């Protein structure tokens, strides 16, 4: 999870990162199952896969035109 916050901390404030994480977890669990899903929250895009145990693997997050590759399990 630290990787998720570390990579995004230069692009987004901490409150937005937490909000994004919560949204990604709900979105991936509702739509994806074991299939990667792409979505967005406002101007921030993402790709994530729901994992067993309510965890999510976030593959990338896009802020503006910058796509940040994460491969972080949160």
mmCIF file of C-alpha atoms in Angstrom:
data_model
loop_
_atom_site.group_PDB
_atom_site.id
_atom_site.type_symbol
_atom_site.label_atom_id
_atom_site.label_comp_id
_atom_site.label_asym_id
_atom_site.label_seq_id
_atom_site.Cartn_x
_atom_site.Cartn_y
_atom_site.Cartn_z
ATOM 1 C CA UNK A 1 0.000 0.000 0.000
ATOM 2 C CA UNK A 2 2.891 2.371 0.669
ATOM 3 C CA UNK A 3 3.879 2.116 -2.988
ATOM 4 C CA UNK A 4 0.420 3.397 -3.973
ATOM 5 C CA UNK A 5 0.743 6.481 -1.766
ATOM 6 C CA UNK A 6 4.441 7.048 -2.532
ATOM 7 C CA UNK A 7 3.978 7.142 -6.300
ATOM 8 C CA UNK A 8 0.928 9.399 -6.185
ATOM 9 C CA UNK A 9 2.006 11.766 -3.397
ATOM 10 C CA UNK A 10 3.783 14.097 -5.824
ATOM 11 C CA UNK A 11 0.694 14.349 -8.057
ATOM 12 C CA UNK A 12 -2.257 14.381 -5.621
ATOM 13 C CA UNK A 13 -2.946 15.542 -2.056
ATOM 14 C CA UNK A 14 -3.240 12.808 0.592
ATOM 15 C CA UNK A 15 -7.012 13.223 0.960
ATOM 16 C CA UNK A 16 -7.539 12.703 -2.782
ATOM 17 C CA UNK A 17 -5.301 9.615 -2.765
ATOM 18 C CA UNK A 18 -7.381 8.072 0.042
ATOM 19 C CA UNK A 19 -10.609 8.909 -1.761
ATOM 20 C CA UNK A 20 -9.230 7.418 -4.983
ATOM 21 C CA UNK A 21 -8.135 4.234 -3.200
ATOM 22 C CA UNK A 22 -11.582 3.745 -1.661
ATOM 23 C CA UNK A 23 -13.241 4.330 -5.033
ATOM 24 C CA UNK A 24 -10.888 1.916 -6.865
ATOM 25 C CA UNK A 25 -11.568 -0.831 -4.301
ATOM 26 C CA UNK A 26 -15.344 -0.508 -4.687
ATOM 27 C CA UNK A 27 -15.208 -0.153 -8.469
ATOM 28 C CA UNK A 28 -12.937 -3.156 -9.064
ATOM 29 C CA UNK A 29 -14.903 -5.375 -6.675
ATOM 30 C CA UNK A 30 -18.237 -4.452 -8.254
ATOM 31 C CA UNK A 31 -17.219 -4.754 -11.896
ATOM 32 C CA UNK A 32 -14.073 -6.737 -12.298
ATOM 33 C CA UNK A 33 -13.730 -9.898 -10.355
ATOM 34 C CA UNK A 34 -10.471 -11.326 -11.679
ATOM 35 C CA UNK A 35 -10.633 -9.261 -14.869
ATOM 36 C CA UNK A 36 -8.756 -5.913 -14.976
ATOM 37 C CA UNK A 37 -11.106 -2.953 -15.239
ATOM 38 C CA UNK A 38 -10.417 0.613 -16.275
ATOM 39 C CA UNK A 39 -12.252 3.519 -14.746
ATOM 40 C CA UNK A 40 -11.889 7.088 -13.626
ATOM 41 C CA UNK A 41 -12.716 9.321 -10.729
ATOM 42 C CA UNK A 42 -12.953 12.845 -12.002
ATOM 43 C CA UNK A 43 -9.780 13.562 -13.973
ATOM 44 C CA UNK A 44 -7.863 10.576 -12.569
ATOM 45 C CA UNK A 45 -7.977 7.319 -14.551
ATOM 46 C CA UNK A 46 -6.926 3.878 -13.353
ATOM 47 C CA UNK A 47 -6.726 0.180 -14.154
ATOM 48 C CA UNK A 48 -7.211 -2.367 -11.349
ATOM 49 C CA UNK A 49 -7.987 -6.029 -10.677
ATOM 50 C CA UNK A 50 -9.979 -7.310 -7.714
ATOM 51 C CA UNK A 51 -8.147 -9.998 -5.703
ATOM 52 C CA UNK A 52 -9.386 -12.432 -3.041
ATOM 53 C CA UNK A 53 -9.644 -11.061 0.492
ATOM 54 C CA UNK A 54 -10.956 -7.619 -0.506
ATOM 55 C CA UNK A 55 -7.587 -6.607 -1.939
ATOM 56 C CA UNK A 56 -7.084 -4.859 -5.255
ATOM 57 C CA UNK A 57 -4.060 -4.754 -7.535
ATOM 58 C CA UNK A 58 -3.722 -1.311 -9.091
ATOM 59 C CA UNK A 59 -1.860 -1.559 -12.397
ATOM 60 C CA UNK A 60 -1.653 2.121 -13.274
ATOM 61 C CA UNK A 61 -3.096 5.525 -12.423
ATOM 62 C CA UNK A 62 -3.268 8.396 -14.898
ATOM 63 C CA UNK A 63 -3.202 11.974 -13.629
ATOM 64 C CA UNK A 64 -3.667 14.410 -16.474
ATOM 65 C CA UNK A 65 -1.457 13.136 -19.287
ATOM 66 C CA UNK A 66 0.951 11.277 -16.998
ATOM 67 C CA UNK A 67 0.339 7.542 -16.576
ATOM 68 C CA UNK A 68 2.009 6.182 -13.451
ATOM 69 C CA UNK A 69 2.674 2.430 -13.472
ATOM 70 C CA UNK A 70 2.154 1.050 -9.968
ATOM 71 C CA UNK A 71 1.522 -2.717 -9.850
ATOM 72 C CA UNK A 72 0.611 -2.152 -6.183
ATOM 73 C CA UNK A 73 -1.604 -4.427 -4.103
ATOM 74 C CA UNK A 74 -3.823 -2.444 -1.730
#
